[in-house]
Short mmCIF file of C-alpha atoms and ligand atoms in Angstrom, two decimals:
data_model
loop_
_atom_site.label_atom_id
_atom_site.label_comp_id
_atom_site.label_asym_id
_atom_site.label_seq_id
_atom_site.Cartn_x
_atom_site.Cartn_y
_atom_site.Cartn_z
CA UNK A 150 158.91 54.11 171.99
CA UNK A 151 155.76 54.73 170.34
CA UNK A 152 155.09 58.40 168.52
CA UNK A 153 153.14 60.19 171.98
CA UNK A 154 153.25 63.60 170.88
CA UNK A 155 152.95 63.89 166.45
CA UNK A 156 154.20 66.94 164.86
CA UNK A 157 150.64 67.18 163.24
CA UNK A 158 148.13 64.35 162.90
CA UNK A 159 146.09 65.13 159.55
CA UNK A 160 143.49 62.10 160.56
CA UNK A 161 142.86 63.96 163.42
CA UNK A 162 141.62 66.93 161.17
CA UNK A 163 139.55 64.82 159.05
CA UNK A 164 137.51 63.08 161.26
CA UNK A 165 136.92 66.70 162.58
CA UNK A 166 135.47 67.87 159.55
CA UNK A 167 134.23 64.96 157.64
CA UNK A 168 130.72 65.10 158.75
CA UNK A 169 131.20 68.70 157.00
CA UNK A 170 132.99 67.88 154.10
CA UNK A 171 131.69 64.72 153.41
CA UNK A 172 128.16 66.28 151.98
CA UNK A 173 130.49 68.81 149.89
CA UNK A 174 132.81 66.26 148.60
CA UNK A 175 129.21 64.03 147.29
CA UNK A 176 127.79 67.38 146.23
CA UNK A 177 131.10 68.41 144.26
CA UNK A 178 131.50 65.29 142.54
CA UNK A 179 128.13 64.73 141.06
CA UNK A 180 127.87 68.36 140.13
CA UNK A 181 131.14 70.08 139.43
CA UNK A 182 133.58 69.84 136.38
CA UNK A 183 137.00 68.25 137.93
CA UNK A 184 138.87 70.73 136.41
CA UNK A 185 138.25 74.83 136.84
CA UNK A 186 134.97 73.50 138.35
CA UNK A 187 133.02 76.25 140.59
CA UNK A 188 134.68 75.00 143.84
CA UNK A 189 137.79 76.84 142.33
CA UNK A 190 135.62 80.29 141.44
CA UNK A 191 133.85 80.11 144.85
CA UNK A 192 137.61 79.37 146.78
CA UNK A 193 139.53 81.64 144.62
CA UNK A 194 137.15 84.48 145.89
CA UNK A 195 136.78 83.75 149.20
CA UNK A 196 140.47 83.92 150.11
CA UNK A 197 141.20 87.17 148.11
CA UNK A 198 138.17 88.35 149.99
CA UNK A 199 139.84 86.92 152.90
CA UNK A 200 143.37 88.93 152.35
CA UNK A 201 141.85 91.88 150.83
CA UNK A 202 143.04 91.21 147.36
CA UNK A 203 140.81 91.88 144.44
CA UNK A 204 141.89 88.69 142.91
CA UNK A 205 143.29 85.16 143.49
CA UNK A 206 144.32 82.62 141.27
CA UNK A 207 144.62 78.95 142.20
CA UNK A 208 147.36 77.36 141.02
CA UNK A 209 149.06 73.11 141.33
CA UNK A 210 151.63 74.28 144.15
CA UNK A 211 152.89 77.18 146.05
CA UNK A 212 156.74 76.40 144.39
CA UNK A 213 154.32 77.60 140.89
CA UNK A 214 152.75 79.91 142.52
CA UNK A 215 156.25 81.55 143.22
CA UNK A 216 157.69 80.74 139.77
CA UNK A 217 154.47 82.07 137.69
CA UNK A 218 154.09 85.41 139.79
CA UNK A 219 157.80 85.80 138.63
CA UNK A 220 156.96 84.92 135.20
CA UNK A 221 153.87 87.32 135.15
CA UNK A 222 156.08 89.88 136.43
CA UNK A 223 158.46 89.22 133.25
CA UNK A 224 161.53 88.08 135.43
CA UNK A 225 163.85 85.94 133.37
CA UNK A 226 167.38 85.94 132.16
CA UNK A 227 169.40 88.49 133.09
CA UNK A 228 167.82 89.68 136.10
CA UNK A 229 168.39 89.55 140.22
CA UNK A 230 165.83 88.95 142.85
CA UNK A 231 166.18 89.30 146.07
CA UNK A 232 165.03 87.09 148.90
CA UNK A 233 165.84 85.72 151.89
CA UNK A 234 169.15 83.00 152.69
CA UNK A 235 167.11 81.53 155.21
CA UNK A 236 163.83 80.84 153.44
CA UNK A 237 162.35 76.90 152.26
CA UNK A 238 164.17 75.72 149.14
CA UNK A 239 161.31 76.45 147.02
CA UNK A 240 161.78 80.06 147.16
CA UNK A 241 165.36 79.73 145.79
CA UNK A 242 163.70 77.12 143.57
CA UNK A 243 161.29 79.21 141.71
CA UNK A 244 164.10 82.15 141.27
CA UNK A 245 166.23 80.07 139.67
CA UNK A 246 163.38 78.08 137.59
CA UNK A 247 162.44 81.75 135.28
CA UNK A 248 166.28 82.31 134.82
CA UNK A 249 166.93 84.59 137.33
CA UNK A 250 169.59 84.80 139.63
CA UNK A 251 168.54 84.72 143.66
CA UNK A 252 170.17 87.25 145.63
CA UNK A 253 169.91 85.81 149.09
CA UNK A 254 170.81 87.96 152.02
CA UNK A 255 171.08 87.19 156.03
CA UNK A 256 167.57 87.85 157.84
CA UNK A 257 167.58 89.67 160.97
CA UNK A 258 168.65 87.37 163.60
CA UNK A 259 166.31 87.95 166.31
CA UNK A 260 162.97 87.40 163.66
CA UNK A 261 164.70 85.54 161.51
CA UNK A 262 162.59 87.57 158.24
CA UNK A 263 163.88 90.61 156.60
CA UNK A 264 163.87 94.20 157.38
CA UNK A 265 163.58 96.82 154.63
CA UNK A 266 166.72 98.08 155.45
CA UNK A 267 168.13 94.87 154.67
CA UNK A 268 166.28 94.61 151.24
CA UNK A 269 167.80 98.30 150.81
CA UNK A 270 171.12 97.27 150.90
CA UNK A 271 170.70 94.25 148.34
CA UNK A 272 169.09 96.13 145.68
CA UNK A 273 170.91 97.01 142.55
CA UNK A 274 170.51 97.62 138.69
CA UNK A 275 169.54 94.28 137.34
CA UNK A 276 167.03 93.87 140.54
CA UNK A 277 163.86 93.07 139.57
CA UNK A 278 161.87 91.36 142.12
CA UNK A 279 162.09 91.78 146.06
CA UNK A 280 160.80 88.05 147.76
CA UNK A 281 160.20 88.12 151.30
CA UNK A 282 159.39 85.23 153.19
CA UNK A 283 156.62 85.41 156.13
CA UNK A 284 159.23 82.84 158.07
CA UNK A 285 157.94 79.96 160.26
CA UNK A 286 154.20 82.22 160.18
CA UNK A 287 155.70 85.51 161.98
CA UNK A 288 154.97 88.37 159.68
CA UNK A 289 157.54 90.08 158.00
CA UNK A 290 157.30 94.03 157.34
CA UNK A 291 156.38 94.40 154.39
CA UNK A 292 154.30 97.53 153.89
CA UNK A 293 158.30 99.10 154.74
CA UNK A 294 159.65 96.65 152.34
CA UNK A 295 157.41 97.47 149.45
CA UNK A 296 158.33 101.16 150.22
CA UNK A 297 162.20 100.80 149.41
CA UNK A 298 161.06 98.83 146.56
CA UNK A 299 158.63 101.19 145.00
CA UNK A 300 161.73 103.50 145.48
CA UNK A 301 163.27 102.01 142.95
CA UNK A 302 160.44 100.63 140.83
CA UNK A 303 161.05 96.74 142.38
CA UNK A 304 158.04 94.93 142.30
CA UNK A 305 157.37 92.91 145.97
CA UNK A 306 156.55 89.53 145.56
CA UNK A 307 155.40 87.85 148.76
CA UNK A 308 155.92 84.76 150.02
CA UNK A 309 153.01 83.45 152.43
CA UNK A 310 153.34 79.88 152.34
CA UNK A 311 153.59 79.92 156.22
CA UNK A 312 151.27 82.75 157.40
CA UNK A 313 148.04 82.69 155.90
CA UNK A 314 146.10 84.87 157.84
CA UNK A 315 148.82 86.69 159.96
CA UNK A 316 148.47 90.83 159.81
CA UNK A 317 151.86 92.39 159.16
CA UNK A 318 152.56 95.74 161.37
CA UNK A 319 150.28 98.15 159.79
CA UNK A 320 147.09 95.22 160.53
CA UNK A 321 147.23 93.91 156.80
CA UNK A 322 146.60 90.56 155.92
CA UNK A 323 149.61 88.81 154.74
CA UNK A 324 149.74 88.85 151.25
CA UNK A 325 147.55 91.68 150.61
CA UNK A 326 151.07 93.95 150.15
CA UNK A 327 152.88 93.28 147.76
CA UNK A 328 152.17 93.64 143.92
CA UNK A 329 151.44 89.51 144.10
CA UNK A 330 151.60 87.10 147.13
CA UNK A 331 152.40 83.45 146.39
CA UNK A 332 150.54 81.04 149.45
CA UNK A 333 151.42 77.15 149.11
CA UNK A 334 148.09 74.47 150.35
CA UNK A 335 150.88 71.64 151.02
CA UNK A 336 148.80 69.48 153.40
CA UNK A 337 151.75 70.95 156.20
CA UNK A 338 150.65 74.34 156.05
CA UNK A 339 147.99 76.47 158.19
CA UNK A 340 145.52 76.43 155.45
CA UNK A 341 146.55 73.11 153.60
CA UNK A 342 145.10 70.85 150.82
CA UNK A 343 144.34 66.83 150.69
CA UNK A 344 147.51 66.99 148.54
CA UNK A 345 149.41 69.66 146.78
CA UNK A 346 148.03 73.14 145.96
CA UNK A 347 148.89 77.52 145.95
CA UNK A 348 147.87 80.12 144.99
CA UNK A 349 148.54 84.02 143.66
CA UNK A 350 147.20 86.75 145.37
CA UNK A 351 147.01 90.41 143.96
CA UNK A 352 144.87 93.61 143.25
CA UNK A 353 146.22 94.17 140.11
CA UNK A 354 143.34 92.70 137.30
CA UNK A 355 146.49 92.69 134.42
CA UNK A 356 148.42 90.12 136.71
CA UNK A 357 145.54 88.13 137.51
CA UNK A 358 144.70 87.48 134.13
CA UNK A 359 147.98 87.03 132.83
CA UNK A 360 148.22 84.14 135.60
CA UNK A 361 144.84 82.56 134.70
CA UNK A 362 146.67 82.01 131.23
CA UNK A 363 150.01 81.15 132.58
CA UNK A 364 148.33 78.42 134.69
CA UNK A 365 146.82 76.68 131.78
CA UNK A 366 149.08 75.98 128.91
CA UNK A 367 149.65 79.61 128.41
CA UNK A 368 145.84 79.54 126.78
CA UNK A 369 144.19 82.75 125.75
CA UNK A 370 141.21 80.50 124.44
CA UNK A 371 140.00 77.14 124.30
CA UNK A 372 142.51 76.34 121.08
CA UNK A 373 144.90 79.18 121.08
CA UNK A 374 148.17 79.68 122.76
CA UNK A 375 150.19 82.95 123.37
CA UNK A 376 152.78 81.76 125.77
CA UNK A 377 154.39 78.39 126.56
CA UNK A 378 153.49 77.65 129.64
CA UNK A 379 152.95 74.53 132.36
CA UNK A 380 149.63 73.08 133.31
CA UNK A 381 149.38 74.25 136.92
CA UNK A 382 145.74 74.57 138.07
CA UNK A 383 144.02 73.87 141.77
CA UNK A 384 142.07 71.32 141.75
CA UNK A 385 138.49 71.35 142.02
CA UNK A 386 138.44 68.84 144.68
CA UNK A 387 141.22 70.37 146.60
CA UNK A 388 139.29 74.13 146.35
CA UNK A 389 136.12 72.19 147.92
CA UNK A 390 138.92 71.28 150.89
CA UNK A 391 140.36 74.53 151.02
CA UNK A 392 137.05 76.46 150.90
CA UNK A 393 135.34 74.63 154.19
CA UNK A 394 139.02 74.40 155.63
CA UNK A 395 139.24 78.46 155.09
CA UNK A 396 136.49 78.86 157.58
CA UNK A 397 138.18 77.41 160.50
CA UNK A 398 141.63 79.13 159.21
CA UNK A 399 141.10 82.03 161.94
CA UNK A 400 140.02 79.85 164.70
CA UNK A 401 143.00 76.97 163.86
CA UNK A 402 145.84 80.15 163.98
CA UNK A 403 144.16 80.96 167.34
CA UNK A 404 144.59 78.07 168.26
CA UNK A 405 148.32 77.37 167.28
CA UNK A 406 148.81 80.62 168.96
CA UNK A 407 147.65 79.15 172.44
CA UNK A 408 149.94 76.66 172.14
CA UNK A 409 152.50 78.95 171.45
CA UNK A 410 151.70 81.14 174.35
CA UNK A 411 151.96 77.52 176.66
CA UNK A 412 155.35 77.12 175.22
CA UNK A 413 156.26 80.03 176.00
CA UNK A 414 154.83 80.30 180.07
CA UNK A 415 156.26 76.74 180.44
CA UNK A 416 160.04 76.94 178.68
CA UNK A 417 160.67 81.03 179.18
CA UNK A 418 163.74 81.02 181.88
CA UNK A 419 165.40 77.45 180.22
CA UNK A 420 169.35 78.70 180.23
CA UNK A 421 170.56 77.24 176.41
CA UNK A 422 166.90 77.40 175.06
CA UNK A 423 166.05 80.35 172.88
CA UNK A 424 162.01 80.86 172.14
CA UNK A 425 161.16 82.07 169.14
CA UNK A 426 161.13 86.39 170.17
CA UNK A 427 158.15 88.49 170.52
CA UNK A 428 157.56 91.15 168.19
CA UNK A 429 154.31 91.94 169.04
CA UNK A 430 153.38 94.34 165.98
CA UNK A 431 154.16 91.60 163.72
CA UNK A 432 151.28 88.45 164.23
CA UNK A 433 152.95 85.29 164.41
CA UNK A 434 150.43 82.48 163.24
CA UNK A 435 153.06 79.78 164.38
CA UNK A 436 153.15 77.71 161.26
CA UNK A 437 156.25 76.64 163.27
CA UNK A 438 156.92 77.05 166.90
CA UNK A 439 161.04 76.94 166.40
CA UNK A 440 163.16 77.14 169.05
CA UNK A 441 167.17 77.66 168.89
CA UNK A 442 169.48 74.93 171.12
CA UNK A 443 173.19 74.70 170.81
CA UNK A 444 172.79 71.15 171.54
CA UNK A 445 169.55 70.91 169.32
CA UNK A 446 170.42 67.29 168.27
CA UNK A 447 170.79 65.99 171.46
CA UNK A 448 167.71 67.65 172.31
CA UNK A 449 166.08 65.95 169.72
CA UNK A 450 167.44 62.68 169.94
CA UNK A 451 165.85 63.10 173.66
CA UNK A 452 162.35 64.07 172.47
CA UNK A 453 162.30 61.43 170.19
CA UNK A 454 163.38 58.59 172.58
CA UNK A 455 160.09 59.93 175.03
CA UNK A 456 158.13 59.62 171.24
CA UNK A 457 158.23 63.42 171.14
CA UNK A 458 158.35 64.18 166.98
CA UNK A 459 160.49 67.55 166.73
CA UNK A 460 162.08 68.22 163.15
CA UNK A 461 164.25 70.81 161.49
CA UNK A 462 162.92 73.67 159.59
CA UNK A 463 165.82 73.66 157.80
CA UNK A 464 168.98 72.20 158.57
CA UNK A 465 170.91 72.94 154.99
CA UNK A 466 170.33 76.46 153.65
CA UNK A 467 169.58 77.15 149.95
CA UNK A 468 173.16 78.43 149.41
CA UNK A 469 174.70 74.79 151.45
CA UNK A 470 172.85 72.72 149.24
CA UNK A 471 174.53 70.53 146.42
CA UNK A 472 171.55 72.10 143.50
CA UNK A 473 172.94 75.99 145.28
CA UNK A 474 176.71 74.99 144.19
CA UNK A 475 176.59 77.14 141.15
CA UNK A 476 175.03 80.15 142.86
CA UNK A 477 177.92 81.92 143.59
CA UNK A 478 177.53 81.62 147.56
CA UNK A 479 180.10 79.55 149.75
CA UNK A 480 180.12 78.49 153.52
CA UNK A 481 180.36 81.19 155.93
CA UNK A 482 178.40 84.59 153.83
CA UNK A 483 175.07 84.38 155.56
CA UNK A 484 175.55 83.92 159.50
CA UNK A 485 172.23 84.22 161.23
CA UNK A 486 171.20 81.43 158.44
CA UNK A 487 173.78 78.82 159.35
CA UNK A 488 173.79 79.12 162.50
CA UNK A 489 169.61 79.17 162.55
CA UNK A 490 170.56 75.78 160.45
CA UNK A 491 172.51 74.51 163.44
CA UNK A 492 170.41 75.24 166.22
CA UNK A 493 166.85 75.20 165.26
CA UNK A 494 164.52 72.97 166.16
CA UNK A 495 160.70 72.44 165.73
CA UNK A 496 158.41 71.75 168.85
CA UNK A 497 154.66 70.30 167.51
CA UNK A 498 152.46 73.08 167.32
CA UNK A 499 149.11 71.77 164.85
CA UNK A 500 145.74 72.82 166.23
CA UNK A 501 144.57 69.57 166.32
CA UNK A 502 147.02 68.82 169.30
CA UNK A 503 145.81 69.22 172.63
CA UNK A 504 146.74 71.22 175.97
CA UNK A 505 148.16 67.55 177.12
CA UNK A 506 149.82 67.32 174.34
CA UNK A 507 152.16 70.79 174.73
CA UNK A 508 152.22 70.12 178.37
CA UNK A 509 154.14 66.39 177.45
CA UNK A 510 156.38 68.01 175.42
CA UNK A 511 156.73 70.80 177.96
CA UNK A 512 157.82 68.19 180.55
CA UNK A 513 160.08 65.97 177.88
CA UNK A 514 161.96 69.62 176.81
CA UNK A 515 162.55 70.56 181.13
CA UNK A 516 163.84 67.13 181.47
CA UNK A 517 166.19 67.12 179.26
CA UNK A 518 167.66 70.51 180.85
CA UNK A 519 167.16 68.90 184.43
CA UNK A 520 164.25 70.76 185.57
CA UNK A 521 162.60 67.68 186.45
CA UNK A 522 162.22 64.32 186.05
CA UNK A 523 160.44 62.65 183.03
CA UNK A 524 158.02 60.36 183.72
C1 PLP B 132 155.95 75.30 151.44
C2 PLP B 132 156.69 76.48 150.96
C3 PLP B 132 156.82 76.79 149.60
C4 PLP B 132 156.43 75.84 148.50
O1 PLP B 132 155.15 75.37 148.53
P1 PLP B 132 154.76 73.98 147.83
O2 PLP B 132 153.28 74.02 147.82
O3 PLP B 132 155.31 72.89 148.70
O4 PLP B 132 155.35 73.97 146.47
C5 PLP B 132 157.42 77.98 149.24
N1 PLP B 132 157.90 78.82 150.17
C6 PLP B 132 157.82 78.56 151.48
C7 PLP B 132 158.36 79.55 152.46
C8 PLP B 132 157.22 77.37 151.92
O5 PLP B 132 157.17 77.12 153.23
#
């Protein structure tokens, strides 16, 4: 059967925009420089003005973004950071990239993200960086977290890459928290680039400069060097995206938020379907709506034979996969996460869906349960 309901339809959000971006994109390339060019200045600002950060540096990807706020931090060899078992690869990825070793611990299994007093329990002597991960777009506690880690003079490192925009507890931005925030702009995301792109978030002018070197070559001028380091820069072109894109961001959460909320007044009393829980202090921008199934692939297999896309955010955990042998972590230490990596599964949720949309999904997801038949 043909694809009915997409998981997210990116030509849909072009031809939304274009007669928008169109004029910027003409304007940008017969003015700007294609590298570092103002669209970068101009986006770079407007997000940390956004978060309520004093500074933001663009940066290739949000795996860099991760693996340079590390580096600015002066993580390497030798030294422990702590994040989450459950997270996206790339967390794990960027950990292990500067030298250091990932401590991974279980998240809380009813939000899925980490608690401070979980954090407490992980830190030790060689731990340098605390990582948490603002899971699936639900905000995780950090202003807690970053007080058992200023305890102990941890630096908190967060990872956004899934909730730009969402206000943790205390009504901060995500990513305004910690000492840096690391956002990804993979097309996928809530705020997302025509191709790869992240960012670093923080208050702290040292850091920010430190990462405007670390992002280019390690450059303190045009032909000097103090640091080897990768070439890891936004893109003009991709800032010009980001910066109209930004100014929807608000209204597209909203948005993904409705759908969640239809999710939730359609599929609430399904016996062997978990929704994704309310906290309510904690926003939830719904990067991802996930819900949990014991028979998740048979539930999927159904969706997709009504052309339903649902996919699986993530089915092998950091510590399961063949590049986590070496870690030090076998089958069976982190719970929640596998069995999260046996149940989950993602319903559509992209703003540019529509009410009809959720609704055909809605019907699809009661049919399979026998509420109903599917049409
Ligand atoms: C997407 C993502 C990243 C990595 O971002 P890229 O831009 O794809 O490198 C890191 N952490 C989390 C939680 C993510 O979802």
């Amino acid at each position: 059967m043909k694809t009915r309901v997409p998981s997210k339809d990116y030509r849909r959000q072009y031809a939304a925009l274009w007669g928008e971006l169109g004029p910027r994109l003409e304007r940008l390339f017969l003015e700007e420089e294609p590298v570092l060019g103002a669209s970068v200045d101009a986006f770079e600002q407007a997000f940390a003005n956004y978060l309520g950060c004093a500074h933001a540096v663009g940066v290739g990807s949000g795996t860099d973004a991760l693996a340079l706020s590390l580096r600015a931090l002066g993580v390497g060899e030798g030294d422990e950071v702590v994040t989450a078992a459950n997270t996206f690869v790339a967390t794990v990825t960027a950990i292990v990239g500067v030298g250091a070793r990932p401590v991974l611990i279980d998240p809380d299994p009813v939000t899925l993200n980490l608690t401070a007093a979980l954090v407490e329990r992980a830190l030790g002597p060689r731990t340098r960086a605390v990582v948490p991960v603002h899971l699936y777009g639900r905000a995780a506690p950090v202003v807690e977290i970053e007080a058992a880690c200023a305890e102990r003079g941890v630096a908190l490192l967060e990872d956004g890459a899934q909730a730009h925009g969402a206000r943790e507890p205390s009504g901060r931005r995500v990513g305004s928290v910690g000492r840096l925030a690391a956002f990804s702009f993979h097309p996928s995301k809530n705020l997302g680039a025509f191709g790869d792109g992240g960012l670093v978030a923080t208050s702290d002018a040292e850091l920010a400069r430190e990462l405007r070197c670390l992002r280019n070559l390690g450059k303190t001028s045009k032909y000097e060097v103090g640091t080897f380091a990768p070439n890891s820069k936004l893109d003009t072109l991709q800032a010009a995206v980001l910066g109209l894109k930004l100014e929807y961001l608000d209204t597209w959460n909203a948005r993904r938020q409705e759908h969640a909320a239809h999710y939730r007044a359609r599929l609430a009393d399904v016996p062997g379907l978990t929704l994704p829980a309310e906290a309510p202090a904690a926003e939830h921008v719904y990067h991802l709506f996930v819900v949990r199934c014991a028979e998740r692939d048979a539930l999927r297999e159904h969706l997709r034979s009504r052309g339903v896309t649902a996919s699986l955010h993530y089915p092998i955990p950091p510590h399961r996969q063949l590049a986590g042998r070496d870690l030090g972590y076998a089958a069976g230490d982190f719970p929640v996460t596998e069995d999260a990596a046996r149940t989950v599964l993602s319903l559509p949720i992209a703003p540019e869906l529509t009410g009809d949309e959720i609704a055909t999904v809605c019907d699809e997801v009661l049919a399979f349960f026998g509420h109903g038949a599917s049409s």
